């Protein structure tokens, strides 16, 4: 399903088609060096997953963090990159404190969450939790490029990127920088209000040539803790129906689960601290689907 981007001619990975060997016409020395650094890093990463959503609040960052943790627990080498520049939640969700960034020469070391997972976020660079980032598009693009080029990710099986909601500067930049080598996971809640924004997200992916790994329906039903009955708080099945309508894979449903909120707030991995919870089981299923590369049909 995802492309392994190791090309067969690269200065860095001994392959034959990597574009970083030659300077392009009109490209400055500095731009060439930047592109080489980007290529060098990206060719060491087998799969890039961009986690997108049409709307805020649908659980995109929660999904990105838990997918990254679940992949790392499945033995994969994982990087988690937070480019939600105006609302970075990955440091909190992964329990990693700010101020831990280390530099090696001009490059940044990502922060380790466990043996297989390291993260990088703009949140690590803010002076405090209340500091807003007031940047326009070109500055954001520059930072995203640095996160991809100047962070020592090393060889990875997966780079999971948490992008801000919508189809603005940051998703545009990341799509441009990692391009068609990346696959998008689009997170939605089931109700129509969220679904209509997902249509835009799907069209965005098509326009910027991002392949769609699948739509993931989050907050899909709640199990009553007293009687066990399923309550469809935000309806159910909207993401699945949309995947069918738009002809893209459906990755599964994550139920509403108080454990998700508790572990997210505490910065403790759901799959470690609540592995028996309904949401943890659902995340594990989604990760199995992603690893196996099986497409899940949009059929209910
Ligand atoms: P987004 O990145 O889309 O803005 P977040 O990941 O920040 O959304 O999630 C918003 C809130 O919803 C958080 O408090 C999170 O804990 C909660 N949440 C996300 N997914 C679930 C779920 N499946 N069950 C319960 N709460 C959830």
Short mmCIF file of C-alpha atoms and ligand atoms in Angstrom, two decimals:
data_model
loop_
_atom_site.label_atom_id
_atom_site.label_comp_id
_atom_site.label_asym_id
_atom_site.label_seq_id
_atom_site.Cartn_x
_atom_site.Cartn_y
_atom_site.Cartn_z
CA UNK A 1 0.00 0.00 0.00
CA UNK A 2 2.75 2.45 0.93
CA UNK A 3 5.72 3.02 -1.24
CA UNK A 4 9.15 2.13 -0.09
CA UNK A 5 10.96 5.19 -1.33
CA UNK A 6 14.44 3.75 -1.44
CA UNK A 7 15.47 4.64 -4.93
CA UNK A 8 18.24 2.83 -6.66
CA UNK A 9 20.86 5.56 -7.18
CA UNK A 10 21.51 7.86 -4.30
CA UNK A 11 24.68 9.30 -2.78
CA UNK A 12 23.43 8.22 0.58
CA UNK A 13 21.73 4.89 0.11
CA UNK A 14 23.70 3.56 -2.86
CA UNK A 15 20.76 3.53 -5.18
CA UNK A 16 20.42 4.75 -8.77
CA UNK A 17 17.81 7.46 -9.11
CA UNK A 18 18.06 9.77 -6.11
CA UNK A 19 17.84 13.35 -7.34
CA UNK A 20 20.36 14.76 -4.88
CA UNK A 21 23.48 14.24 -7.01
CA UNK A 22 23.02 17.15 -9.37
CA UNK A 23 22.28 20.79 -8.79
CA UNK A 24 19.15 21.95 -10.60
CA UNK A 25 19.21 24.98 -12.90
CA UNK A 26 18.50 28.16 -10.87
CA UNK A 27 19.13 26.33 -7.59
CA UNK A 28 21.49 28.12 -5.18
CA UNK A 29 24.28 26.28 -3.32
CA UNK A 30 22.25 26.60 -0.14
CA UNK A 31 19.05 25.26 -1.70
CA UNK A 32 21.00 22.37 -3.21
CA UNK A 33 22.56 21.54 0.17
CA UNK A 34 19.10 21.67 1.77
CA UNK A 35 17.63 19.36 -0.84
CA UNK A 36 20.52 16.95 -0.40
CA UNK A 37 19.97 16.89 3.36
CA UNK A 38 16.26 16.25 2.78
CA UNK A 39 16.95 13.44 0.32
CA UNK A 40 19.56 11.94 2.65
CA UNK A 41 17.08 11.79 5.51
CA UNK A 42 14.05 10.76 3.50
CA UNK A 43 15.75 7.91 1.70
CA UNK A 44 16.38 6.28 5.07
CA UNK A 45 12.68 6.21 5.89
CA UNK A 46 10.66 3.44 4.31
CA UNK A 47 7.12 4.72 4.90
CA UNK A 48 5.78 8.19 5.56
CA UNK A 49 2.29 8.45 7.00
CA UNK A 50 0.66 11.88 7.10
CA UNK A 51 -2.21 12.04 9.57
CA UNK A 52 -4.70 14.62 8.32
CA UNK A 53 -8.20 15.73 9.22
CA UNK A 54 -10.74 18.08 7.72
CA UNK A 55 -11.59 19.53 11.13
CA UNK A 56 -9.99 20.14 14.50
CA UNK A 57 -11.10 18.15 17.52
CA UNK A 58 -11.75 14.85 15.74
CA UNK A 59 -8.82 13.18 17.52
CA UNK A 60 -6.16 13.50 14.79
CA UNK A 61 -3.23 14.07 17.18
CA UNK A 62 -4.48 11.32 19.47
CA UNK A 63 -4.62 8.97 16.51
CA UNK A 64 -1.15 10.02 15.27
CA UNK A 65 0.39 9.46 18.71
CA UNK A 66 -1.31 6.14 19.31
CA UNK A 67 -0.55 4.83 15.83
CA UNK A 68 3.12 5.74 16.30
CA UNK A 69 3.20 4.04 19.71
CA UNK A 70 1.37 0.96 18.41
CA UNK A 71 3.75 0.68 15.44
CA UNK A 72 6.75 0.98 17.79
CA UNK A 73 5.28 -1.68 20.06
CA UNK A 74 4.93 -3.92 17.01
CA UNK A 75 8.73 -3.71 16.71
CA UNK A 76 8.89 -1.05 13.98
CA UNK A 77 11.37 1.83 14.12
CA UNK A 78 9.18 4.91 14.24
CA UNK A 79 9.58 8.69 14.14
CA UNK A 80 6.69 10.94 15.12
CA UNK A 81 6.83 14.47 13.73
CA UNK A 82 4.44 17.13 15.00
CA UNK A 83 3.92 19.89 12.45
CA UNK A 84 0.78 21.22 14.10
CA UNK A 85 2.70 24.43 14.58
CA UNK A 86 -0.09 26.44 16.22
CA UNK A 87 -1.29 23.65 18.51
CA UNK A 88 1.42 21.06 19.11
CA UNK A 89 -0.03 18.27 21.27
CA UNK A 90 2.47 15.48 20.64
CA UNK A 91 4.82 16.37 23.55
CA UNK A 92 1.91 16.04 26.00
CA UNK A 93 0.39 12.98 24.33
CA UNK A 94 3.69 11.11 24.41
CA UNK A 95 4.63 12.28 27.90
CA UNK A 96 7.80 13.96 26.67
CA UNK A 97 8.72 17.14 28.44
CA UNK A 98 9.86 20.23 26.61
CA UNK A 99 13.45 21.46 26.80
CA UNK A 100 15.00 18.09 25.99
CA UNK A 101 16.23 18.89 22.50
CA UNK A 102 19.89 18.16 21.88
CA UNK A 103 21.98 19.39 18.97
CA UNK A 104 24.71 17.51 17.17
CA UNK A 105 26.55 20.15 15.18
CA UNK A 106 23.86 21.84 13.08
CA UNK A 107 21.42 18.97 13.46
CA UNK A 108 18.76 18.16 16.01
CA UNK A 109 18.31 14.88 17.85
CA UNK A 110 14.69 13.76 18.15
CA UNK A 111 13.49 12.95 21.67
CA UNK A 112 13.18 9.28 22.59
CA UNK A 113 9.84 7.97 23.88
CA UNK A 114 10.90 4.32 23.88
CA UNK A 115 13.60 2.21 22.19
CA UNK A 116 11.73 2.28 18.87
CA UNK A 117 10.07 5.68 18.92
CA UNK A 118 11.45 9.23 18.80
CA UNK A 119 9.52 12.47 18.41
CA UNK A 120 10.12 16.01 17.23
CA UNK A 121 7.73 18.88 17.73
CA UNK A 122 7.72 22.65 17.53
CA UNK A 123 6.37 22.34 21.08
CA UNK A 124 9.90 21.44 22.25
CA UNK A 125 11.17 24.80 21.09
CA UNK A 126 8.61 27.09 22.69
CA UNK A 127 9.70 28.91 25.85
CA UNK A 128 6.56 27.78 27.71
CA UNK A 129 3.14 26.15 27.20
CA UNK A 130 1.44 29.53 26.83
CA UNK A 131 3.69 30.86 24.07
CA UNK A 132 1.83 31.16 20.74
CA UNK A 133 3.53 30.72 17.39
CA UNK A 134 2.71 33.65 15.13
CA UNK A 135 4.23 32.73 11.79
CA UNK A 136 3.21 33.08 8.18
CA UNK A 137 3.42 30.39 5.50
CA UNK A 138 7.07 30.72 4.34
CA UNK A 139 8.42 30.55 7.90
CA UNK A 140 6.30 27.47 8.63
CA UNK A 141 7.55 25.86 5.43
CA UNK A 142 11.14 26.54 6.52
CA UNK A 143 10.61 24.89 9.89
CA UNK A 144 8.91 21.85 8.37
CA UNK A 145 11.78 21.51 5.92
CA UNK A 146 14.24 21.66 8.82
CA UNK A 147 12.30 19.01 10.73
CA UNK A 148 12.58 16.73 7.72
CA UNK A 149 16.16 17.60 6.74
CA UNK A 150 18.05 18.57 9.89
CA UNK A 151 16.66 16.13 12.44
CA UNK A 152 18.72 12.99 12.82
CA UNK A 153 15.91 10.49 12.31
CA UNK A 154 18.19 7.66 11.21
CA UNK A 155 16.78 4.62 9.44
CA UNK A 156 13.06 4.27 10.14
CA UNK A 157 10.30 1.90 9.10
CA UNK A 158 7.68 4.64 9.59
CA UNK A 159 7.63 8.40 9.96
CA UNK A 160 4.20 9.44 11.29
CA UNK A 161 3.44 13.13 10.77
CA UNK A 162 0.75 14.92 12.75
CA UNK A 163 -0.40 17.80 10.54
CA UNK A 164 -2.83 20.53 11.61
CA UNK A 165 -6.47 20.20 10.52
CA UNK A 166 -7.57 21.40 7.12
CA UNK A 167 -5.67 21.92 3.93
CA UNK A 168 -3.58 25.02 4.73
CA UNK A 169 0.13 25.86 4.75
CA UNK A 170 1.46 22.95 6.78
CA UNK A 171 -0.26 20.06 4.93
CA UNK A 172 0.71 21.80 1.66
CA UNK A 173 4.36 22.05 2.75
CA UNK A 174 4.68 18.50 3.97
CA UNK A 175 2.97 17.16 0.83
CA UNK A 176 5.36 19.19 -1.30
CA UNK A 177 8.45 18.11 0.65
CA UNK A 178 7.77 14.39 0.96
CA UNK A 179 5.46 14.27 -2.06
CA UNK A 180 3.95 11.18 -3.54
CA UNK A 181 6.15 8.96 -1.39
CA UNK A 182 3.83 9.64 1.52
CA UNK A 183 0.45 8.16 2.28
CA UNK A 184 -2.34 10.04 4.03
CA UNK A 185 -4.46 8.72 6.88
CA UNK A 186 -7.55 10.91 7.13
CA UNK A 187 -9.19 11.00 10.55
CA UNK A 188 -12.83 11.92 10.94
CA UNK A 189 -15.69 11.58 13.36
CA UNK A 190 -18.83 9.97 11.99
CA UNK A 191 -21.27 12.89 11.79
CA UNK A 192 -22.03 14.71 8.54
CA UNK A 193 -20.56 18.03 9.76
CA UNK A 194 -17.10 16.44 9.97
CA UNK A 195 -17.57 14.23 6.93
CA UNK A 196 -18.10 17.11 4.51
CA UNK A 197 -14.64 18.45 5.43
CA UNK A 198 -13.13 15.03 4.76
CA UNK A 199 -14.33 15.24 1.16
CA UNK A 200 -12.19 18.37 0.81
CA UNK A 201 -9.28 16.53 2.42
CA UNK A 202 -9.59 13.65 -0.06
CA UNK A 203 -9.67 16.11 -2.97
CA UNK A 204 -6.63 17.90 -1.50
CA UNK A 205 -4.69 14.62 -1.43
CA UNK A 206 -5.60 13.95 -5.04
CA UNK A 207 -4.53 17.44 -6.08
CA UNK A 208 -1.14 17.25 -4.37
CA UNK A 209 -0.60 13.62 -5.49
CA UNK A 210 -0.66 12.10 -2.01
CA UNK A 211 -1.83 8.52 -1.95
CA UNK A 212 -4.56 7.84 0.59
CA UNK A 213 -3.82 4.98 2.96
CA UNK A 214 -7.37 5.23 4.26
CA UNK A 215 -10.03 6.98 6.26
CA UNK A 216 -10.17 6.26 9.98
CA UNK A 217 -13.40 6.86 11.88
CA UNK A 218 -12.67 8.06 15.42
CA UNK A 219 -15.16 8.58 18.26
CA UNK A 220 -17.29 5.93 16.65
CA UNK A 221 -19.85 4.97 19.29
CA UNK A 222 -19.53 4.80 23.07
CA UNK A 223 -19.96 1.69 25.19
CA UNK A 224 -22.08 2.51 28.23
CA UNK A 225 -19.89 1.55 31.22
CA UNK A 226 -23.00 0.50 33.20
CA UNK A 227 -25.04 -1.59 30.76
CA UNK A 228 -22.53 -2.16 27.92
CA UNK A 229 -24.99 -0.84 25.33
CA UNK A 230 -23.44 1.03 22.40
CA UNK A 231 -24.50 4.67 22.22
CA UNK A 232 -23.87 6.41 18.88
CA UNK A 233 -23.05 9.81 20.32
CA UNK A 234 -21.80 11.27 17.03
CA UNK A 235 -23.67 8.73 14.89
CA UNK A 236 -21.69 5.83 13.43
CA UNK A 237 -20.54 4.64 10.02
CA UNK A 238 -20.11 8.07 8.38
CA UNK A 239 -16.38 7.55 7.73
CA UNK A 240 -17.01 4.09 6.35
CA UNK A 241 -19.79 5.33 4.05
CA UNK A 242 -17.59 8.18 2.82
CA UNK A 243 -14.69 5.82 2.07
CA UNK A 244 -17.09 3.75 -0.02
CA UNK A 245 -18.48 6.84 -1.77
CA UNK A 246 -15.02 8.23 -2.58
CA UNK A 247 -13.45 4.91 -3.47
CA UNK A 248 -10.69 5.08 -0.84
CA UNK A 249 -9.76 2.39 1.72
CA UNK A 250 -11.40 2.36 5.14
CA UNK A 251 -9.02 1.67 8.03
CA UNK A 252 -11.47 1.03 10.84
CA UNK A 253 -13.38 2.58 13.73
CA UNK A 254 -12.01 3.75 17.09
CA UNK A 255 -14.75 4.02 19.73
CA UNK A 256 -15.13 6.84 22.23
CA UNK A 257 -13.24 5.61 25.25
CA UNK A 258 -12.50 7.49 28.49
CA UNK A 259 -9.13 5.68 28.65
CA UNK A 260 -8.08 7.66 25.55
CA UNK A 261 -8.67 10.96 27.34
CA UNK A 262 -7.03 9.81 30.58
CA UNK A 263 -3.90 8.38 28.96
CA UNK A 264 -3.68 11.35 26.57
CA UNK A 265 -3.84 13.88 29.40
CA UNK A 266 -1.36 11.88 31.47
CA UNK A 267 1.00 11.33 28.53
CA UNK A 268 1.04 7.59 29.09
CA UNK A 269 0.73 5.19 26.15
CA UNK A 270 -2.81 3.82 25.84
CA UNK A 271 -1.49 0.55 24.48
CA UNK A 272 0.73 0.11 27.53
CA UNK A 273 -1.55 1.39 30.27
CA UNK A 274 -4.93 0.34 28.93
CA UNK A 275 -4.26 -2.48 26.46
CA UNK A 276 -7.60 -4.12 27.19
CA UNK A 277 -9.61 -0.98 26.50
CA UNK A 278 -11.90 -0.92 23.49
CA UNK A 279 -9.89 1.88 21.85
CA UNK A 280 -6.54 0.12 22.36
CA UNK A 281 -7.87 -3.02 20.69
CA UNK A 282 -9.22 -0.94 17.82
CA UNK A 283 -5.86 0.87 17.37
CA UNK A 284 -4.05 -2.48 17.30
CA UNK A 285 -6.38 -3.67 14.53
CA UNK A 286 -5.75 -0.50 12.50
CA UNK A 287 -2.00 -0.86 12.90
CA UNK A 288 -2.15 -4.51 11.81
CA UNK A 289 -3.98 -3.33 8.68
CA UNK A 290 -1.37 -0.66 7.99
CA UNK A 291 1.57 -3.01 8.53
CA UNK A 292 0.06 -5.77 6.43
CA UNK A 293 -0.73 -3.27 3.67
CA UNK A 294 -4.17 -4.84 3.28
CA UNK A 295 -6.80 -2.53 1.98
CA UNK A 296 -9.98 -2.61 3.99
CA UNK A 297 -13.05 -2.16 1.87
CA UNK A 298 -15.45 0.67 2.62
CA UNK A 299 -18.28 -1.82 2.86
CA UNK A 300 -20.15 -1.71 6.17
P1 LIG B 1 -7.36 16.99 17.05
O1 LIG B 1 -5.90 16.70 16.90
O2 LIG B 1 -8.18 16.44 15.92
O3 LIG B 1 -7.66 18.44 17.29
P2 LIG B 1 -7.12 15.68 19.63
O4 LIG B 1 -6.32 14.46 19.29
O5 LIG B 1 -6.41 16.82 20.26
O6 LIG B 1 -7.90 16.20 18.33
O7 LIG B 1 -8.34 15.18 20.51
C1 LIG B 1 -9.30 16.06 21.04
C2 LIG B 1 -9.84 15.50 22.34
O8 LIG B 1 -10.60 14.32 22.06
C3 LIG B 1 -8.75 15.08 23.32
O9 LIG B 1 -9.14 15.42 24.62
C4 LIG B 1 -8.69 13.55 23.18
O10 LIG B 1 -8.29 12.90 24.39
C5 LIG B 1 -10.13 13.23 22.86
N1 LIG B 1 -10.28 11.99 22.08
C6 LIG B 1 -9.73 11.72 20.88
N2 LIG B 1 -10.09 10.49 20.46
C7 LIG B 1 -10.89 9.96 21.42
C8 LIG B 1 -11.58 8.73 21.59
N3 LIG B 1 -11.52 7.75 20.68
N4 LIG B 1 -12.29 8.55 22.75
C9 LIG B 1 -12.36 9.53 23.68
N5 LIG B 1 -11.75 10.72 23.56
C10 LIG B 1 -11.02 10.94 22.46
#
